[in-house]
Amino acid sequence: MKGIRMESFGNPVSTETLLSARERALVALETLVSRSGAGSEFTGWLDLPQDITSKDIEAYKECAQEWRGLDYVVVIGIGGSYLGAKAALDLLQDNFADFRKNDTPHLIFAGFNMSEQYMTDLLNLLKGKEFGLIVISKSGTTTEPAVAFRILRSALEESAGKEVARKRIIAVTDGAKGALRQMVEKYGYRSFVIPASVGGRYSVLSPVGLLPLAMAGVDIESMLNGAKQAMASLLEWNEENPAVVYAATRNALYESGYKVELLTSYRPDARNFTEWWKQLFGESEGKGGKGIFPASAIFTTDLHSLGQFIQDGSKILFETNLVTDEKGGEIMMQQMDDDSDSLNYLAGKSLEQVNATARKGVLSAHVSGNVPNINIETGAIDAATLGELFIFFEISCGISAYMLGVNPFDQPGVEQYKKNMFALLGKPGYKQN
Ligand code: PA5
């Protein structure tokens, strides 16, 4: 394990307040570890990395082997049932993997929206192609993936025939409950179980994330090993534990009036990782009128849209920067005889150096604009580091939510839109107000 390093810049909170926040973070860590806090029945994710057996891994890999010749695997799911796999895939695969011929099928994600345009385009893409479906839903009843599954299952049956289609559908769902589990039993689909004690946004290291990632050829053993080691060290009762320090720092900032946390990265392939992080923290903390609003930005891209506000707008936010070592040194800026673009001053620097220098310049500018910054340094991103990073944020999130006094593992607020939508769509049992 490489270990996560944290550093704070321009933090206006006094050392005394920060130390007292660390003490509260340690108490919250103890609540998490002893599984004695609110929602403790959903702390099964603490056991995930070690509970996934080599037999489980073999089973995911067998599916991957069997579907290797397919053109596409469509992964259907929403929220915690898709963001982790999407985040990992983007970070671990080549940025342009979707445009290349690979020796594994291309993964396409669906069921995370209800746009007819998206579905039309997807059905057009799948026409005449060999594809399989992985449908992921813990409850087995979530509308968006259920709608997508109904449409895509028909398309698959039409193109491959019912019997082949049956073998090209894998369901990942609860072991006993929900419509999807019932369909597994009725149609004999292959299936994997999401443990009842693991909530959606904490499920990336279960079959929810591991099966799609195995399909794409990701080294899931390394990811689990990274996660296992991180779990052991980040649950330690230790004031220097980075998960404790991060949770304490962000909570102290929140209490000092910084209500928005902006997770930034200087690599575009981290955009979906920031989406995974937003869902993790947003659904875990935002309740009872409390919580830090999680936002994200990819720099330097978003400096050209959000940069002005961050530097000079309302002082409501702090930044958390995901600092990773990137492949660098191969693309060098050249000295040109014709310096019409006035870039000769960069000659001899690699593109990576230019990007890293931009990061340093932005950090000092934002700090001077009274925006507190936290750097989270991970080293180079590979499957093991990513396993570690998932665990780092999950543990930090559990600690943070307990510090706020909310249940990290429920999401009561999500129900309201569903009730309204069901009533408007005429779902039996739902009435319009
Ligand atoms: O974190 C959560 O529990 C949610 O975001 C769920 O992952 C999301 O709502 C999808 O639920 P399900 O897997 O039941 O379809």
CSV table of C-alpha atoms and ligand atoms in Angstrom, one decimal:
chain,number,residue,atom,x,y,z
A,1,MET,CA,0.0,0.0,0.0
A,2,LYS,CA,1.3,3.4,-0.9
A,3,GLY,CA,-0.4,5.3,1.8
A,4,ILE,CA,-2.5,8.4,1.5
A,5,ARG,CA,-0.8,11.7,2.5
A,6,MET,CA,-2.8,14.8,3.5
A,7,GLU,CA,-1.7,18.4,3.7
A,8,SER,CA,-3.8,21.6,4.4
A,9,PHE,CA,-3.2,25.1,3.1
A,10,GLY,CA,-4.7,28.4,4.2
A,11,ASN,CA,-6.9,26.7,6.8
A,12,PRO,CA,-8.3,29.6,9.0
A,13,VAL,CA,-9.4,27.2,11.8
A,14,SER,CA,-7.3,27.5,15.0
A,15,THR,CA,-5.0,24.6,15.9
A,16,GLU,CA,-7.0,24.2,19.1
A,17,THR,CA,-10.2,23.8,17.2
A,18,LEU,CA,-8.6,21.4,14.8
A,19,LEU,CA,-7.2,19.2,17.6
A,20,SER,CA,-10.6,19.1,19.3
A,21,ALA,CA,-12.2,18.1,15.9
A,22,ARG,CA,-9.6,15.2,15.7
A,23,GLU,CA,-10.7,14.0,19.2
A,24,ARG,CA,-14.3,14.0,18.0
A,25,ALA,CA,-13.3,12.2,14.8
A,26,LEU,CA,-11.6,9.5,16.9
A,27,VAL,CA,-14.8,9.0,18.9
A,28,ALA,CA,-16.8,8.8,15.6
A,29,LEU,CA,-14.2,6.3,14.3
A,30,GLU,CA,-14.8,4.2,17.4
A,31,THR,CA,-18.6,4.3,16.8
A,32,LEU,CA,-18.0,3.1,13.2
A,33,VAL,CA,-15.6,0.3,14.2
A,34,SER,CA,-17.7,-0.9,17.1
A,35,ARG,CA,-20.8,-0.8,14.8
A,36,SER,CA,-22.7,0.9,17.6
A,37,GLY,CA,-23.9,4.0,15.7
A,38,ALA,CA,-27.0,4.8,13.7
A,39,GLY,CA,-27.4,2.5,10.7
A,40,SER,CA,-25.0,0.0,12.1
A,41,GLU,CA,-26.8,-2.8,10.3
A,42,PHE,CA,-25.4,-1.4,7.1
A,43,THR,CA,-21.7,-1.6,8.0
A,44,GLY,CA,-21.1,-4.8,6.2
A,45,TRP,CA,-18.9,-2.9,3.7
A,46,LEU,CA,-16.2,-2.9,6.5
A,47,ASP,CA,-15.9,-6.6,5.9
A,48,LEU,CA,-16.1,-6.6,2.1
A,49,PRO,CA,-12.5,-6.7,1.0
A,50,GLN,CA,-11.7,-9.7,3.1
A,51,ASP,CA,-15.1,-11.4,2.6
A,52,ILE,CA,-14.7,-11.6,-1.1
A,53,THR,CA,-13.2,-15.1,-1.6
A,54,SER,CA,-11.0,-16.4,-4.3
A,55,LYS,CA,-14.1,-18.5,-5.4
A,56,ASP,CA,-16.1,-15.2,-5.9
A,57,ILE,CA,-13.3,-13.8,-7.9
A,58,GLU,CA,-13.1,-16.9,-10.0
A,59,ALA,CA,-16.8,-16.7,-10.7
A,60,TYR,CA,-16.6,-13.1,-11.9
A,61,LYS,CA,-13.6,-14.0,-14.1
A,62,GLU,CA,-15.5,-17.0,-15.5
A,63,CYS,CA,-18.3,-14.7,-16.6
A,64,ALA,CA,-15.8,-12.4,-18.1
A,65,GLN,CA,-14.1,-15.3,-20.0
A,66,GLU,CA,-17.5,-16.5,-21.3
A,67,TRP,CA,-18.5,-13.0,-22.6
A,68,ARG,CA,-15.0,-12.1,-23.9
A,69,GLY,CA,-16.1,-12.4,-27.5
A,70,LEU,CA,-19.1,-10.0,-27.2
A,71,ASP,CA,-18.9,-6.5,-28.7
A,72,TYR,CA,-20.6,-4.8,-25.7
A,73,VAL,CA,-21.6,-5.5,-22.1
A,74,VAL,CA,-24.3,-3.1,-21.0
A,75,VAL,CA,-24.1,-2.4,-17.3
A,76,ILE,CA,-27.5,-1.2,-16.0
A,77,GLY,CA,-27.7,0.6,-12.7
A,78,ILE,CA,-28.0,4.0,-11.0
A,79,GLY,CA,-26.3,5.7,-8.0
A,80,GLY,CA,-24.2,3.3,-6.0
A,81,SER,CA,-25.1,0.6,-8.4
A,82,TYR,CA,-23.0,2.1,-11.2
A,83,LEU,CA,-20.8,5.0,-10.1
A,84,GLY,CA,-18.0,3.0,-8.5
A,85,ALA,CA,-17.4,0.8,-11.5
A,86,LYS,CA,-17.6,3.7,-13.9
A,87,ALA,CA,-15.2,5.7,-11.8
A,88,ALA,CA,-12.7,2.9,-11.6
A,89,LEU,CA,-13.0,2.0,-15.3
A,90,ASP,CA,-12.3,5.6,-16.4
A,91,LEU,CA,-9.2,5.9,-14.2
A,92,LEU,CA,-7.8,2.5,-15.0
A,93,GLN,CA,-8.4,2.3,-18.7
A,94,ASP,CA,-6.9,4.4,-21.5
A,95,ASN,CA,-8.8,7.6,-22.0
A,96,PHE,CA,-9.8,6.5,-25.5
A,97,ALA,CA,-10.5,2.8,-24.8
A,98,ASP,CA,-14.0,3.2,-26.1
A,99,PHE,CA,-12.6,4.1,-29.6
A,100,ARG,CA,-10.2,1.2,-29.7
A,101,LYS,CA,-10.6,-2.5,-30.6
A,102,ASN,CA,-10.0,-4.2,-27.2
A,103,ASP,CA,-9.7,-7.9,-26.4
A,104,THR,CA,-12.5,-7.4,-23.8
A,105,PRO,CA,-16.0,-6.2,-24.6
A,106,HIS,CA,-16.6,-2.4,-24.3
A,107,LEU,CA,-18.6,-1.6,-21.2
A,108,ILE,CA,-21.5,0.7,-21.7
A,109,PHE,CA,-23.6,2.1,-18.8
A,110,ALA,CA,-27.3,2.5,-18.9
A,111,GLY,CA,-30.2,2.8,-16.5
A,112,PHE,CA,-28.8,5.9,-14.8
A,113,ASN,CA,-31.2,8.2,-16.6
A,114,MET,CA,-34.5,8.0,-18.4
A,115,SER,CA,-33.6,10.0,-21.5
A,116,GLU,CA,-35.3,8.6,-24.6
A,117,GLN,CA,-32.5,10.1,-26.7
A,118,TYR,CA,-29.9,8.2,-24.8
A,119,MET,CA,-31.8,4.9,-25.1
A,120,THR,CA,-32.5,5.4,-28.8
A,121,ASP,CA,-28.8,6.0,-29.5
A,122,LEU,CA,-27.9,3.0,-27.4
A,123,LEU,CA,-30.4,0.7,-29.2
A,124,ASN,CA,-29.0,1.9,-32.5
A,125,LEU,CA,-25.5,1.2,-31.4
A,126,LEU,CA,-26.5,-2.4,-30.3
A,127,LYS,CA,-28.3,-3.2,-33.5
A,128,GLY,CA,-26.5,-6.1,-35.2
A,129,LYS,CA,-24.0,-6.4,-32.4
A,130,GLU,CA,-23.4,-9.2,-29.9
A,131,PHE,CA,-24.0,-8.0,-26.4
A,132,GLY,CA,-24.8,-9.0,-22.8
A,133,LEU,CA,-26.6,-7.3,-19.9
A,134,ILE,CA,-25.5,-6.9,-16.3
A,135,VAL,CA,-28.4,-5.5,-14.4
A,136,ILE,CA,-27.5,-4.2,-10.9
A,137,SER,CA,-30.0,-3.1,-8.3
A,138,LYS,CA,-29.9,-3.8,-4.6
A,139,SER,CA,-33.6,-3.2,-4.1
A,140,GLY,CA,-34.4,-4.7,-7.4
A,141,THR,CA,-37.2,-2.1,-7.8
A,142,THR,CA,-35.5,1.2,-8.7
A,143,THR,CA,-37.4,2.7,-11.6
A,144,GLU,CA,-34.5,3.9,-13.9
A,145,PRO,CA,-32.6,0.6,-14.1
A,146,ALA,CA,-35.9,-1.4,-14.2
A,147,VAL,CA,-37.2,0.6,-17.2
A,148,ALA,CA,-33.8,0.3,-19.0
A,149,PHE,CA,-33.7,-3.5,-18.3
A,150,ARG,CA,-37.2,-4.0,-19.7
A,151,ILE,CA,-36.3,-2.2,-22.9
A,152,LEU,CA,-32.8,-3.7,-23.3
A,153,ARG,CA,-33.9,-7.2,-22.4
A,154,SER,CA,-36.5,-7.1,-25.2
A,155,ALA,CA,-33.9,-5.8,-27.6
A,156,LEU,CA,-31.5,-8.7,-26.6
A,157,GLU,CA,-34.3,-11.3,-26.9
A,158,GLU,CA,-35.2,-10.0,-30.3
A,159,SER,CA,-31.6,-10.0,-31.6
A,160,ALA,CA,-30.3,-13.2,-30.0
A,161,GLY,CA,-33.4,-15.2,-29.3
A,162,LYS,CA,-34.9,-16.0,-25.8
A,163,GLU,CA,-32.6,-18.8,-24.9
A,164,VAL,CA,-29.3,-17.1,-25.8
A,165,ALA,CA,-30.6,-13.9,-24.1
A,166,ARG,CA,-31.3,-15.8,-20.9
A,167,LYS,CA,-27.6,-16.7,-20.8
A,168,ARG,CA,-26.5,-13.2,-21.6
A,169,ILE,CA,-28.2,-11.6,-18.6
A,170,ILE,CA,-26.6,-11.5,-15.2
A,171,ALA,CA,-28.4,-9.9,-12.2
A,172,VAL,CA,-26.6,-8.4,-9.2
A,173,THR,CA,-29.2,-7.9,-6.5
A,174,ASP,CA,-30.3,-8.7,-2.9
A,175,GLY,CA,-30.2,-12.4,-2.0
A,176,ALA,CA,-33.9,-12.7,-1.1
A,177,LYS,CA,-35.9,-9.5,-1.8
A,178,GLY,CA,-37.1,-7.4,-4.8
A,179,ALA,CA,-38.5,-7.8,-8.3
A,180,LEU,CA,-35.1,-8.5,-9.8
A,181,ARG,CA,-34.5,-11.4,-7.5
A,182,GLN,CA,-38.0,-12.8,-8.4
A,183,MET,CA,-37.1,-12.5,-12.1
A,184,VAL,CA,-33.8,-14.4,-11.5
A,185,GLU,CA,-35.9,-17.2,-10.0
A,186,LYS,CA,-38.5,-17.1,-12.7
A,187,TYR,CA,-36.2,-17.0,-15.7
A,188,GLY,CA,-33.1,-18.7,-14.3
A,189,TYR,CA,-30.7,-15.8,-14.9
A,190,ARG,CA,-27.3,-16.1,-13.4
A,191,SER,CA,-27.0,-13.9,-10.4
A,192,PHE,CA,-24.7,-12.5,-7.7
A,193,VAL,CA,-25.8,-11.3,-4.3
A,194,ILE,CA,-25.3,-7.8,-2.8
A,195,PRO,CA,-25.0,-8.5,1.0
A,196,ALA,CA,-28.0,-7.1,2.8
A,197,SER,CA,-25.7,-5.2,5.2
A,198,VAL,CA,-24.0,-3.2,2.3
A,199,GLY,CA,-25.7,-0.1,1.1
A,200,GLY,CA,-25.5,1.0,-2.6
A,201,ARG,CA,-22.9,3.8,-2.2
A,202,TYR,CA,-20.6,1.6,-0.1
A,203,SER,CA,-20.8,-1.4,-2.5
A,204,VAL,CA,-18.1,-0.9,-5.1
A,205,LEU,CA,-16.0,-3.7,-3.7
A,206,SER,CA,-18.9,-6.2,-3.9
A,207,PRO,CA,-20.1,-7.8,-7.2
A,208,VAL,CA,-21.7,-4.4,-7.9
A,209,GLY,CA,-18.3,-3.0,-8.9
A,210,LEU,CA,-16.1,-6.2,-9.2
A,211,LEU,CA,-18.2,-8.0,-11.8
A,212,PRO,CA,-18.3,-5.2,-14.4
A,213,LEU,CA,-14.6,-4.4,-13.7
A,214,ALA,CA,-13.6,-8.1,-14.2
A,215,MET,CA,-15.5,-8.0,-17.6
A,216,ALA,CA,-13.3,-5.1,-18.6
A,217,GLY,CA,-10.1,-7.0,-17.6
A,218,VAL,CA,-9.3,-4.9,-14.5
A,219,ASP,CA,-7.0,-6.5,-11.9
A,220,ILE,CA,-9.7,-6.9,-9.2
A,221,GLU,CA,-7.4,-8.9,-7.0
A,222,SER,CA,-5.0,-6.0,-6.7
A,223,MET,CA,-7.9,-3.7,-6.1
A,224,LEU,CA,-9.1,-5.9,-3.2
A,225,ASN,CA,-5.6,-6.2,-1.8
A,226,GLY,CA,-5.2,-2.4,-1.8
A,227,ALA,CA,-8.6,-2.1,-0.1
A,228,LYS,CA,-7.8,-4.8,2.5
A,229,GLN,CA,-4.6,-3.1,3.6
A,230,ALA,CA,-6.2,0.3,3.7
A,231,MET,CA,-9.1,-1.1,5.8
A,232,ALA,CA,-6.6,-2.4,8.3
A,233,SER,CA,-4.6,0.8,8.6
A,234,LEU,CA,-7.4,3.4,8.3
A,235,LEU,CA,-9.5,1.8,11.0
A,236,GLU,CA,-6.7,2.3,13.5
A,237,TRP,CA,-7.3,4.5,16.5
A,238,ASN,CA,-4.6,7.0,15.8
A,239,GLU,CA,-4.6,10.8,15.6
A,240,GLU,CA,-2.5,10.7,12.5
A,241,ASN,CA,-4.8,8.3,10.7
A,242,PRO,CA,-5.5,10.2,7.4
A,243,ALA,CA,-9.2,9.3,7.4
A,244,VAL,CA,-9.5,10.9,10.9
A,245,VAL,CA,-7.5,13.9,9.9
A,246,TYR,CA,-9.5,14.5,6.7
A,247,ALA,CA,-12.9,14.0,8.5
A,248,ALA,CA,-11.8,16.3,11.3
A,249,THR,CA,-10.5,19.0,9.0
A,250,ARG,CA,-13.6,19.1,6.7
A,251,ASN,CA,-15.9,19.2,9.7
A,252,ALA,CA,-13.9,22.0,11.4
A,253,LEU,CA,-14.2,23.9,8.2
A,254,TYR,CA,-17.9,23.3,7.9
A,255,GLU,CA,-18.4,24.6,11.5
A,256,SER,CA,-16.5,27.7,10.5
A,257,GLY,CA,-18.9,28.4,7.7
A,258,TYR,CA,-17.5,26.6,4.7
A,259,LYS,CA,-20.6,24.7,3.6
A,260,VAL,CA,-19.4,23.5,0.2
A,261,GLU,CA,-16.5,21.1,-0.6
A,262,LEU,CA,-15.1,21.1,-4.1
A,263,LEU,CA,-13.2,17.9,-5.0
A,264,THR,CA,-10.8,18.7,-7.8
A,265,SER,CA,-8.5,16.8,-10.0
A,266,TYR,CA,-6.2,17.8,-12.8
A,267,ARG,CA,-7.1,14.7,-14.9
A,268,PRO,CA,-10.3,14.4,-16.9
A,269,ASP,CA,-10.4,10.6,-16.4
A,270,ALA,CA,-11.2,11.3,-12.7
A,271,ARG,CA,-14.5,13.1,-13.4
A,272,ASN,CA,-16.5,10.0,-12.6
A,273,PHE,CA,-14.5,9.4,-9.5
A,274,THR,CA,-15.6,12.8,-8.3
A,275,GLU,CA,-19.2,11.8,-9.2
A,276,TRP,CA,-18.8,8.6,-7.0
A,277,TRP,CA,-17.4,10.8,-4.2
A,278,LYS,CA,-20.3,13.3,-4.5
A,279,GLN,CA,-22.8,10.6,-4.2
A,280,LEU,CA,-21.0,9.0,-1.2
A,281,PHE,CA,-20.8,12.2,0.8
A,282,GLY,CA,-24.0,13.8,-0.4
A,283,GLU,CA,-26.3,10.9,0.4
A,284,SER,CA,-24.5,10.1,3.6
A,285,GLU,CA,-24.3,13.5,5.2
A,286,GLY,CA,-27.0,15.7,3.7
A,287,LYS,CA,-29.8,15.2,6.1
A,288,GLY,CA,-31.6,16.8,9.1
A,289,GLY,CA,-30.8,20.3,7.6
A,290,LYS,CA,-27.0,19.5,7.9
A,291,GLY,CA,-24.1,18.5,5.7
A,292,ILE,CA,-21.4,19.8,3.5
A,293,PHE,CA,-22.6,20.2,-0.1
A,294,PRO,CA,-20.2,18.0,-2.2
A,295,ALA,CA,-19.3,19.6,-5.6
A,296,SER,CA,-16.5,18.8,-8.0
A,297,ALA,CA,-14.4,20.3,-10.7
A,298,ILE,CA,-11.8,19.1,-13.2
A,299,PHE,CA,-9.0,21.5,-13.6
A,300,THR,CA,-7.7,23.2,-15.6
A,301,THR,CA,-10.8,22.7,-17.7
A,302,ASP,CA,-13.2,24.1,-15.1
A,303,LEU,CA,-11.0,27.0,-14.1
A,304,HIS,CA,-12.4,28.5,-17.3
A,305,SER,CA,-16.0,28.2,-15.9
A,306,LEU,CA,-15.8,28.1,-12.1
A,307,GLY,CA,-12.4,29.6,-11.6
A,308,GLN,CA,-13.7,33.2,-11.2
A,309,PHE,CA,-16.2,32.2,-8.5
A,310,ILE,CA,-13.7,30.1,-6.6
A,311,GLN,CA,-11.2,32.9,-6.6
A,312,ASP,CA,-13.4,35.8,-6.0
A,313,GLY,CA,-17.0,34.8,-5.3
A,314,SER,CA,-18.8,34.1,-2.0
A,315,LYS,CA,-16.5,32.5,0.6
A,316,ILE,CA,-18.6,29.4,1.0
A,317,LEU,CA,-16.3,26.7,-0.2
A,318,PHE,CA,-13.1,24.8,0.4
A,319,GLU,CA,-11.2,22.7,-2.0
A,320,THR,CA,-10.0,19.1,-1.6
A,321,ASN,CA,-7.5,18.3,-4.4
A,322,LEU,CA,-6.9,14.7,-5.5
A,323,VAL,CA,-3.2,14.7,-6.3
A,324,THR,CA,-2.1,11.7,-8.3
A,325,ASP,CA,1.3,11.0,-9.9
A,326,GLU,CA,0.7,10.9,-13.6
A,327,LYS,CA,2.7,9.3,-16.3
A,328,GLY,CA,5.0,12.0,-17.4
A,329,GLY,CA,8.1,13.0,-19.1
A,330,GLU,CA,7.4,11.6,-22.5
A,331,ILE,CA,5.7,14.6,-24.1
A,332,MET,CA,8.2,17.4,-24.0
A,333,MET,CA,7.6,20.9,-25.1
A,334,GLN,CA,10.0,21.7,-27.9
A,335,GLN,CA,12.0,24.9,-28.6
A,336,MET,CA,10.7,26.2,-32.0
A,337,ASP,CA,12.5,28.5,-34.4
A,338,ASP,CA,9.1,30.1,-34.9
A,339,ASP,CA,7.8,31.2,-31.5
A,340,SER,CA,4.6,32.8,-32.9
A,341,ASP,CA,2.6,31.0,-30.2
A,342,SER,CA,5.0,32.5,-27.6
A,343,LEU,CA,5.5,29.1,-25.9
A,344,ASN,CA,9.2,28.8,-26.1
A,345,TYR,CA,9.4,29.6,-22.3
A,346,LEU,CA,8.0,26.1,-21.8
A,347,ALA,CA,10.7,24.4,-23.8
A,348,GLY,CA,12.3,21.4,-22.0
A,349,LYS,CA,9.3,20.9,-19.7
A,350,SER,CA,7.0,17.9,-20.0
A,351,LEU,CA,3.3,18.3,-20.3
A,352,GLU,CA,3.0,16.7,-16.9
A,353,GLN,CA,5.3,19.3,-15.4
A,354,VAL,CA,3.2,22.1,-17.0
A,355,ASN,CA,0.0,20.5,-15.5
A,356,ALA,CA,1.6,20.0,-12.0
A,357,THR,CA,2.9,23.6,-12.1
A,358,ALA,CA,-0.5,24.9,-13.0
A,359,ARG,CA,-1.8,23.0,-9.9
A,360,LYS,CA,0.7,24.7,-7.6
A,361,GLY,CA,-0.1,28.1,-9.1
A,362,VAL,CA,-3.9,27.5,-8.7
A,363,LEU,CA,-3.4,26.4,-5.1
A,364,SER,CA,-1.6,29.5,-4.1
A,365,ALA,CA,-4.0,31.8,-5.9
A,366,HIS,CA,-7.0,30.2,-4.3
A,367,VAL,CA,-5.5,30.2,-0.9
A,368,SER,CA,-4.7,33.9,-1.3
A,369,GLY,CA,-8.3,34.3,-2.2
A,370,ASN,CA,-9.2,32.8,1.2
A,371,VAL,CA,-10.2,29.4,-0.1
A,372,PRO,CA,-8.9,26.7,2.3
A,373,ASN,CA,-7.3,23.8,0.4
A,374,ILE,CA,-6.6,20.2,1.4
A,375,ASN,CA,-4.3,18.0,-0.8
A,376,ILE,CA,-4.9,14.3,-0.8
A,377,GLU,CA,-1.9,12.6,-2.4
A,378,THR,CA,-2.1,9.1,-3.6
A,379,GLY,CA,0.9,8.4,-5.8
A,380,ALA,CA,0.3,6.8,-9.2
A,381,ILE,CA,-3.2,5.4,-9.8
A,382,ASP,CA,-3.5,1.7,-10.3
A,383,ALA,CA,-6.0,-0.9,-9.2
A,384,ALA,CA,-4.5,-1.2,-5.7
A,385,THR,CA,-4.3,2.5,-5.1
A,386,LEU,CA,-7.9,2.8,-6.2
A,387,GLY,CA,-9.0,0.1,-3.8
A,388,GLU,CA,-7.2,2.1,-1.1
A,389,LEU,CA,-8.8,5.4,-2.2
A,390,PHE,CA,-12.3,3.9,-2.2
A,391,ILE,CA,-11.8,2.7,1.4
A,392,PHE,CA,-10.2,6.0,2.5
A,393,PHE,CA,-13.2,8.0,1.4
A,394,GLU,CA,-15.8,5.5,2.7
A,395,ILE,CA,-14.2,5.4,6.2
A,396,SER,CA,-13.8,9.2,6.2
A,397,CYS,CA,-17.4,9.6,5.2
A,398,GLY,CA,-18.7,7.3,8.0
A,399,ILE,CA,-16.6,9.3,10.5
A,400,SER,CA,-17.7,12.6,9.1
A,401,ALA,CA,-21.4,11.7,9.2
A,402,TYR,CA,-21.2,10.5,12.8
A,403,MET,CA,-19.4,13.7,13.7
A,404,LEU,CA,-22.3,15.6,12.2
A,405,GLY,CA,-24.8,13.5,14.2
A,406,VAL,CA,-26.5,11.9,11.2
A,407,ASN,CA,-26.9,8.3,10.0
A,408,PRO,CA,-24.3,7.7,7.2
A,409,PHE,CA,-26.2,4.8,5.8
A,410,ASP,CA,-29.8,5.9,5.0
A,411,GLN,CA,-31.2,8.2,2.4
A,412,PRO,CA,-34.7,9.2,3.5
A,413,GLY,CA,-34.7,12.3,1.3
A,414,VAL,CA,-34.5,10.4,-1.9
A,415,GLU,CA,-38.0,9.0,-1.4
A,416,GLN,CA,-39.9,12.3,-1.9
A,417,TYR,CA,-39.2,12.7,-5.7
A,418,LYS,CA,-40.1,9.0,-6.2
A,419,LYS,CA,-43.5,9.4,-4.5
A,420,ASN,CA,-44.3,12.4,-6.6
A,421,MET,CA,-43.1,10.8,-9.8
A,422,PHE,CA,-45.0,7.5,-9.1
A,423,ALA,CA,-48.2,9.4,-8.3
A,424,LEU,CA,-47.9,11.5,-11.5
A,425,LEU,CA,-47.2,8.3,-13.6
A,426,GLY,CA,-50.1,6.5,-12.0
A,427,LYS,CA,-48.2,3.7,-10.2
A,428,PRO,CA,-50.8,1.7,-8.2
A,429,GLY,CA,-50.8,2.7,-4.5
A,430,TYR,CA,-49.5,6.3,-5.1
A,431,LYS,CA,-51.9,9.3,-5.1
A,432,GLN,CA,-51.3,12.8,-6.3
A,433,ASN,CA,-51.5,15.4,-3.5
B,1,PA5,O1,-26.5,4.6,-2.0
B,1,PA5,C1,-27.6,4.2,-2.3
B,1,PA5,O2,-28.2,3.3,-1.5
B,1,PA5,C2,-28.4,4.6,-3.5
B,1,PA5,O3,-27.7,5.6,-4.2
B,1,PA5,C3,-28.6,3.4,-4.4
B,1,PA5,O4,-27.3,2.9,-4.8
B,1,PA5,C4,-29.4,3.8,-5.7
B,1,PA5,O5,-30.5,4.5,-5.3
B,1,PA5,C5,-29.7,2.6,-6.5
B,1,PA5,O6,-30.4,1.7,-5.7
B,1,PA5,P1,-30.6,0.2,-6.2
B,1,PA5,O7,-29.3,-0.5,-6.2
B,1,PA5,O8,-31.5,-0.4,-5.1
B,1,PA5,O9,-31.3,0.2,-7.5
